[in-house]
Amino acid sequence: MPQRGISFASPGRHGLRKPDTAAVILKNLDFFDISNIGLKRARNEDSYLSLSFPTVQAGDKQGGYLFAVADGIGGNGCGDLASRMTCQELKAFFNAPWIDLVPERSEKRIDRLFHSIDRKLRRHAVQNPACTHMGTTLSVLVLFENFGVMAHVGDSRIYRLREARLVQLTTDHTFVQDMIAEGDLTPESAKTHPFRNMLTRAVGTQETLEEIQTRILDIAAGDRFLLSSDGLHNMVSDLQIASTLKGGIDPRDSAEHLLAAALEKGGNDNVTIIVVHL
């Protein structure tokens, strides 16, 4: 059986209470999350979070969902601490009812949350010199009744499968991705480039966090989302990811097949996967 990673959600489809007043799209939401140390690492520095949260519109009931993947950076055990602290901050923030359901204002609020987490990680590093270089990637998907918001820093990813077409919604904040964007490197060459794992942006690692990638999403029944750490998408091609998501009978089936594929191809890094069906 796969080893479970750090999670702040309950087990087994997580026993989440479905929002009674939500649109049909969210009423039918199903998900599964899983994390594995991989075959080459001494510890799992990934953390993830899957939870429902209250909105004012839903009263004291659960009106929205949050999904997040964080891949920690830094030695001395500080990488897993950074990702774990990040998920703890997210959980605390979404514990209170979400007041504003205007998409643009929700997007800005999540952007501010990223900056707040960034400051807390940097403050911890200053107070604990052994963790000077701690940080984490962070990819977040928030789903409300009739829209979604994604926010992202680093090289974890969010994908959406819609009508059999897989789209990567996030941009990798890496040295090689910048080279690809500038036309200096092909995607195929990037896979073996010596700096392929070098991040240009992460939470907690810089004096000032550069621009966070945020986006308001339309959501539709039948959408399938995947959040993953690079231990998955560095090992498994987008073509295989798309095929697995299309063929999965439910989120658990897809997630477990993707994990097995990453391990079969070498399991070079921690692997964290969240699959969401609408």
Short mmCIF file of C-alpha atoms in Angstrom, two decimals:
data_model
loop_
_atom_site.label_atom_id
_atom_site.label_comp_id
_atom_site.label_asym_id
_atom_site.label_seq_id
_atom_site.Cartn_x
_atom_site.Cartn_y
_atom_site.Cartn_z
CA MET A 1 0.00 0.00 0.00
CA PRO A 2 1.26 3.53 -0.71
CA GLN A 3 2.62 5.45 2.25
CA ARG A 4 0.53 8.40 3.30
CA GLY A 5 2.18 11.78 3.48
CA ILE A 6 1.41 14.81 5.61
CA SER A 7 -2.28 15.65 5.43
CA PHE A 8 -4.57 17.95 7.33
CA ALA A 9 -7.77 16.30 6.15
CA SER A 10 -9.78 13.33 7.34
CA PRO A 11 -9.39 9.85 5.79
CA GLY A 12 -11.39 7.96 3.18
CA ARG A 13 -12.95 10.47 0.82
CA HIS A 14 -12.50 12.50 3.94
CA GLY A 15 -16.04 12.36 5.22
CA LEU A 16 -16.72 15.88 4.02
CA ARG A 17 -20.25 17.12 4.44
CA LYS A 18 -21.55 18.13 1.03
CA PRO A 19 -22.88 21.71 0.95
CA ASP A 20 -26.67 21.46 0.92
CA THR A 21 -27.14 24.91 -0.62
CA ALA A 22 -24.36 24.69 -3.19
CA ALA A 23 -24.87 24.40 -6.91
CA VAL A 24 -25.19 20.92 -8.36
CA ILE A 25 -21.57 21.14 -9.54
CA LEU A 26 -20.20 21.17 -5.99
CA LYS A 27 -22.80 18.75 -4.69
CA ASN A 28 -21.33 16.16 -7.01
CA LEU A 29 -17.71 16.96 -6.10
CA ASP A 30 -15.55 13.98 -5.27
CA PHE A 31 -11.82 13.85 -4.61
CA PHE A 32 -8.93 11.73 -3.43
CA ASP A 33 -5.49 12.75 -2.20
CA ILE A 34 -2.36 10.70 -1.63
CA SER A 35 1.34 11.26 -0.96
CA ASN A 36 4.33 8.94 -1.13
CA ILE A 37 7.96 9.40 -0.10
CA GLY A 38 9.10 7.89 -3.40
CA LEU A 39 12.02 5.50 -3.85
CA LYS A 40 15.04 7.80 -3.50
CA ARG A 41 14.30 10.32 -0.73
CA ALA A 42 14.98 10.00 3.01
CA ARG A 43 11.92 12.03 4.00
CA ASN A 44 8.70 13.33 2.52
CA GLU A 45 8.91 17.11 2.23
CA ASP A 46 5.53 17.42 0.50
CA SER A 47 2.42 18.52 2.34
CA TYR A 48 -1.12 18.72 1.06
CA LEU A 49 -4.50 19.92 2.18
CA SER A 50 -8.04 19.03 1.13
CA LEU A 51 -10.95 20.52 3.04
CA SER A 52 -14.39 22.04 2.81
CA PHE A 53 -14.98 25.44 4.37
CA PRO A 54 -17.99 27.58 5.29
CA THR A 55 -19.15 30.58 3.30
CA VAL A 56 -21.52 33.30 4.46
CA GLN A 57 -23.92 32.37 1.68
CA ALA A 58 -24.08 28.79 2.99
CA GLY A 59 -24.43 29.86 6.62
CA ASP A 60 -22.70 27.43 8.95
CA LYS A 61 -22.66 24.75 6.24
CA GLN A 62 -19.72 23.98 3.99
CA GLY A 63 -19.97 26.14 0.88
CA GLY A 64 -16.56 25.81 -0.73
CA TYR A 65 -13.55 23.54 -1.12
CA LEU A 66 -9.82 24.13 -0.82
CA PHE A 67 -7.10 21.93 -2.32
CA ALA A 68 -3.39 22.65 -1.95
CA VAL A 69 -0.03 21.03 -2.67
CA ALA A 70 3.21 22.35 -1.15
CA ASP A 71 6.67 20.92 -1.91
CA GLY A 72 9.19 21.99 0.73
CA ILE A 73 12.67 23.37 0.05
CA GLY A 74 15.66 23.48 2.40
CA GLY A 75 17.92 21.17 4.40
CA ASN A 76 18.01 20.32 8.11
CA GLY A 77 14.42 19.13 8.01
CA CYS A 78 13.26 22.64 7.18
CA GLY A 79 11.75 21.77 3.82
CA ASP A 80 9.04 19.59 5.28
CA LEU A 81 8.56 22.17 8.05
CA ALA A 82 8.00 24.92 5.46
CA SER A 83 5.38 22.94 3.55
CA ARG A 84 3.70 21.81 6.77
CA MET A 85 3.57 25.35 8.20
CA THR A 86 2.10 26.55 4.92
CA CYS A 87 -0.74 24.03 5.04
CA GLN A 88 -1.39 24.84 8.69
CA GLU A 89 -1.71 28.53 7.80
CA LEU A 90 -4.10 27.70 4.97
CA LYS A 91 -6.23 25.54 7.23
CA ALA A 92 -6.44 28.25 9.89
CA PHE A 93 -7.36 30.90 7.34
CA PHE A 94 -10.16 28.86 5.77
CA ASN A 95 -11.57 27.86 9.14
CA ALA A 96 -13.50 31.16 9.26
CA PRO A 97 -16.49 31.70 6.95
CA TRP A 98 -15.56 33.11 3.55
CA ILE A 99 -17.34 36.45 3.41
CA ASP A 100 -16.83 37.79 -0.10
CA LEU A 101 -18.03 35.69 -3.03
CA VAL A 102 -17.13 38.24 -5.72
CA PRO A 103 -14.56 36.43 -7.90
CA GLU A 104 -12.12 39.33 -8.28
CA ARG A 105 -12.10 40.09 -4.57
CA SER A 106 -11.69 36.42 -3.71
CA GLU A 107 -8.70 36.28 -6.05
CA LYS A 108 -7.10 39.29 -4.34
CA ARG A 109 -7.77 37.84 -0.90
CA ILE A 110 -5.98 34.62 -1.80
CA ASP A 111 -3.09 36.62 -3.25
CA ARG A 112 -2.76 38.46 0.08
CA LEU A 113 -2.86 35.12 1.91
CA PHE A 114 0.15 33.91 -0.09
CA HIS A 115 2.09 37.03 0.89
CA SER A 116 1.13 36.54 4.55
CA ILE A 117 2.40 32.95 4.52
CA ASP A 118 5.58 34.10 2.79
CA ARG A 119 6.26 36.64 5.56
CA LYS A 120 5.69 34.04 8.28
CA LEU A 121 8.11 31.59 6.70
CA ARG A 122 10.78 34.26 6.32
CA ARG A 123 10.25 35.36 9.92
CA HIS A 124 10.70 31.76 11.11
CA ALA A 125 13.92 31.46 9.09
CA VAL A 126 15.32 34.64 10.67
CA GLN A 127 14.53 33.33 14.15
CA ASN A 128 15.94 29.88 13.34
CA PRO A 129 19.23 30.22 11.38
CA ALA A 130 19.35 26.50 10.58
CA CYS A 131 16.31 27.13 8.38
CA THR A 132 17.75 30.13 6.53
CA HIS A 133 17.00 28.65 3.11
CA MET A 134 13.60 27.15 3.92
CA GLY A 135 10.73 27.63 1.51
CA THR A 136 8.06 25.82 -0.42
CA THR A 137 6.18 25.68 -3.67
CA LEU A 138 2.46 26.27 -3.28
CA SER A 139 -0.37 25.50 -5.68
CA VAL A 140 -3.89 26.20 -4.44
CA LEU A 141 -7.30 25.54 -5.99
CA VAL A 142 -10.36 27.06 -4.31
CA LEU A 143 -13.81 26.08 -5.57
CA PHE A 144 -16.95 28.09 -4.83
CA GLU A 145 -20.51 27.50 -6.01
CA ASN A 146 -20.10 28.99 -9.48
CA PHE A 147 -16.42 29.80 -9.94
CA GLY A 148 -12.94 28.79 -8.87
CA VAL A 149 -9.70 30.57 -8.03
CA MET A 150 -6.21 29.17 -8.47
CA ALA A 151 -3.02 30.64 -7.04
CA HIS A 152 0.47 29.33 -7.60
CA VAL A 153 4.18 29.79 -6.91
CA GLY A 154 6.90 27.27 -7.82
CA ASP A 155 6.86 24.08 -9.88
CA SER A 156 4.02 22.07 -8.42
CA ARG A 157 1.14 22.07 -10.88
CA ILE A 158 -2.61 22.31 -11.38
CA TYR A 159 -4.15 20.65 -14.43
CA ARG A 160 -7.71 20.61 -15.69
CA LEU A 161 -9.21 17.92 -17.90
CA ARG A 162 -12.30 19.15 -19.73
CA GLU A 163 -13.96 17.36 -22.64
CA ALA A 164 -10.99 14.98 -22.89
CA ARG A 165 -8.48 17.87 -23.23
CA LEU A 166 -5.79 18.29 -20.56
CA VAL A 167 -4.55 21.83 -19.86
CA GLN A 168 -1.81 22.82 -17.43
CA LEU A 169 -3.27 25.87 -15.66
CA THR A 170 -0.09 26.82 -13.81
CA THR A 171 3.25 28.02 -15.16
CA ASP A 172 6.42 26.44 -13.77
CA HIS A 173 8.53 29.09 -12.04
CA THR A 174 11.81 27.49 -13.06
CA PHE A 175 15.01 28.50 -14.82
CA VAL A 176 14.35 26.15 -17.74
CA GLN A 177 10.76 27.35 -18.20
CA ASP A 178 12.07 30.91 -18.54
CA MET A 179 14.51 29.65 -21.18
CA ILE A 180 11.69 27.89 -23.01
CA ALA A 181 9.58 31.06 -22.94
CA GLU A 182 12.49 33.04 -24.40
CA GLY A 183 13.01 30.49 -27.15
CA ASP A 184 16.43 29.41 -25.86
CA LEU A 185 15.44 25.85 -24.96
CA THR A 186 12.99 23.25 -26.21
CA PRO A 187 10.63 21.48 -23.81
CA GLU A 188 12.30 18.18 -24.71
CA SER A 189 15.79 19.52 -23.93
CA ALA A 190 14.52 20.96 -20.65
CA LYS A 191 13.84 17.45 -19.33
CA THR A 192 17.57 16.72 -19.10
CA HIS A 193 18.93 20.23 -18.52
CA PRO A 194 21.28 20.38 -15.47
CA PHE A 195 19.25 23.29 -14.03
CA ARG A 196 15.84 21.73 -14.66
CA ASN A 197 15.01 21.71 -10.93
CA MET A 198 16.16 25.27 -10.23
CA LEU A 199 13.24 27.42 -9.06
CA THR A 200 13.02 31.11 -9.85
CA ARG A 201 10.25 31.71 -7.33
CA ALA A 202 9.00 30.05 -4.13
CA VAL A 203 7.22 30.97 -0.91
CA GLY A 204 9.60 32.03 1.85
CA THR A 205 12.87 32.04 -0.07
CA GLN A 206 13.19 35.64 -1.22
CA GLU A 207 13.21 39.00 0.50
CA THR A 208 10.12 39.93 -1.49
CA LEU A 209 7.82 37.37 -3.08
CA GLU A 210 7.51 38.16 -6.76
CA GLU A 211 4.21 38.09 -8.57
CA ILE A 212 1.93 35.20 -7.64
CA GLN A 213 0.15 33.54 -10.53
CA THR A 214 -3.57 33.84 -9.86
CA ARG A 215 -6.54 33.17 -12.07
CA ILE A 216 -10.33 33.10 -11.82
CA LEU A 217 -11.70 29.87 -13.28
CA ASP A 218 -15.04 28.96 -14.73
CA ILE A 219 -16.10 25.54 -13.52
CA ALA A 220 -18.41 23.01 -15.14
CA ALA A 221 -19.87 19.64 -14.35
CA GLY A 222 -17.50 16.98 -15.64
CA ASP A 223 -14.32 18.98 -15.00
CA ARG A 224 -11.46 16.95 -13.53
CA PHE A 225 -8.62 18.71 -11.72
CA LEU A 226 -5.21 17.39 -10.77
CA LEU A 227 -2.82 19.02 -8.30
CA SER A 228 0.62 17.45 -8.15
CA SER A 229 4.14 17.91 -6.86
CA ASP A 230 6.96 17.54 -9.37
CA GLY A 231 7.57 13.98 -8.24
CA LEU A 232 4.61 13.10 -10.45
CA HIS A 233 4.88 15.30 -13.51
CA ASN A 234 8.67 15.01 -13.78
CA MET A 235 8.25 11.25 -14.10
CA VAL A 236 4.92 10.85 -15.91
CA SER A 237 4.15 12.52 -19.24
CA ASP A 238 1.18 14.80 -19.78
CA LEU A 239 -0.09 12.28 -22.32
CA GLN A 240 -0.17 9.53 -19.69
CA ILE A 241 -1.67 11.91 -17.12
CA ALA A 242 -4.47 12.81 -19.54
CA SER A 243 -5.14 9.17 -20.38
CA THR A 244 -5.27 8.21 -16.70
CA LEU A 245 -7.60 11.06 -15.75
CA LYS A 246 -9.91 10.27 -18.68
CA GLY A 247 -10.00 6.57 -17.88
CA GLY A 248 -10.31 6.79 -14.10
CA ILE A 249 -13.58 5.48 -12.73
CA ASP A 250 -13.25 7.80 -9.73
CA PRO A 251 -10.60 10.12 -8.18
CA ARG A 252 -9.04 7.34 -6.12
CA ASP A 253 -8.60 5.11 -9.15
CA SER A 254 -6.85 7.89 -11.09
CA ALA A 255 -4.66 8.99 -8.18
CA GLU A 256 -3.46 5.48 -7.38
CA HIS A 257 -2.70 4.70 -11.02
CA LEU A 258 -0.72 7.96 -11.37
CA LEU A 259 1.25 7.21 -8.21
CA ALA A 260 2.03 3.70 -9.42
CA ALA A 261 3.25 5.12 -12.74
CA ALA A 262 5.57 7.61 -11.02
CA LEU A 263 7.08 4.87 -8.85
CA GLU A 264 7.41 2.49 -11.78
CA LYS A 265 9.40 5.12 -13.67
CA GLY A 266 11.87 5.48 -10.81
CA GLY A 267 10.17 7.38 -7.98
CA ASN A 268 13.01 9.91 -7.87
CA ASP A 269 11.16 12.37 -5.63
CA ASN A 270 8.25 12.62 -3.22
CA VAL A 271 4.95 12.25 -5.06
CA THR A 272 1.79 14.07 -4.01
CA ILE A 273 -1.45 13.90 -5.97
CA ILE A 274 -4.93 15.35 -5.51
CA VAL A 275 -7.60 14.41 -8.05
CA VAL A 276 -10.92 16.29 -8.02
CA HIS A 277 -14.02 15.37 -10.03
CA LEU A 278 -16.90 17.82 -10.50
#
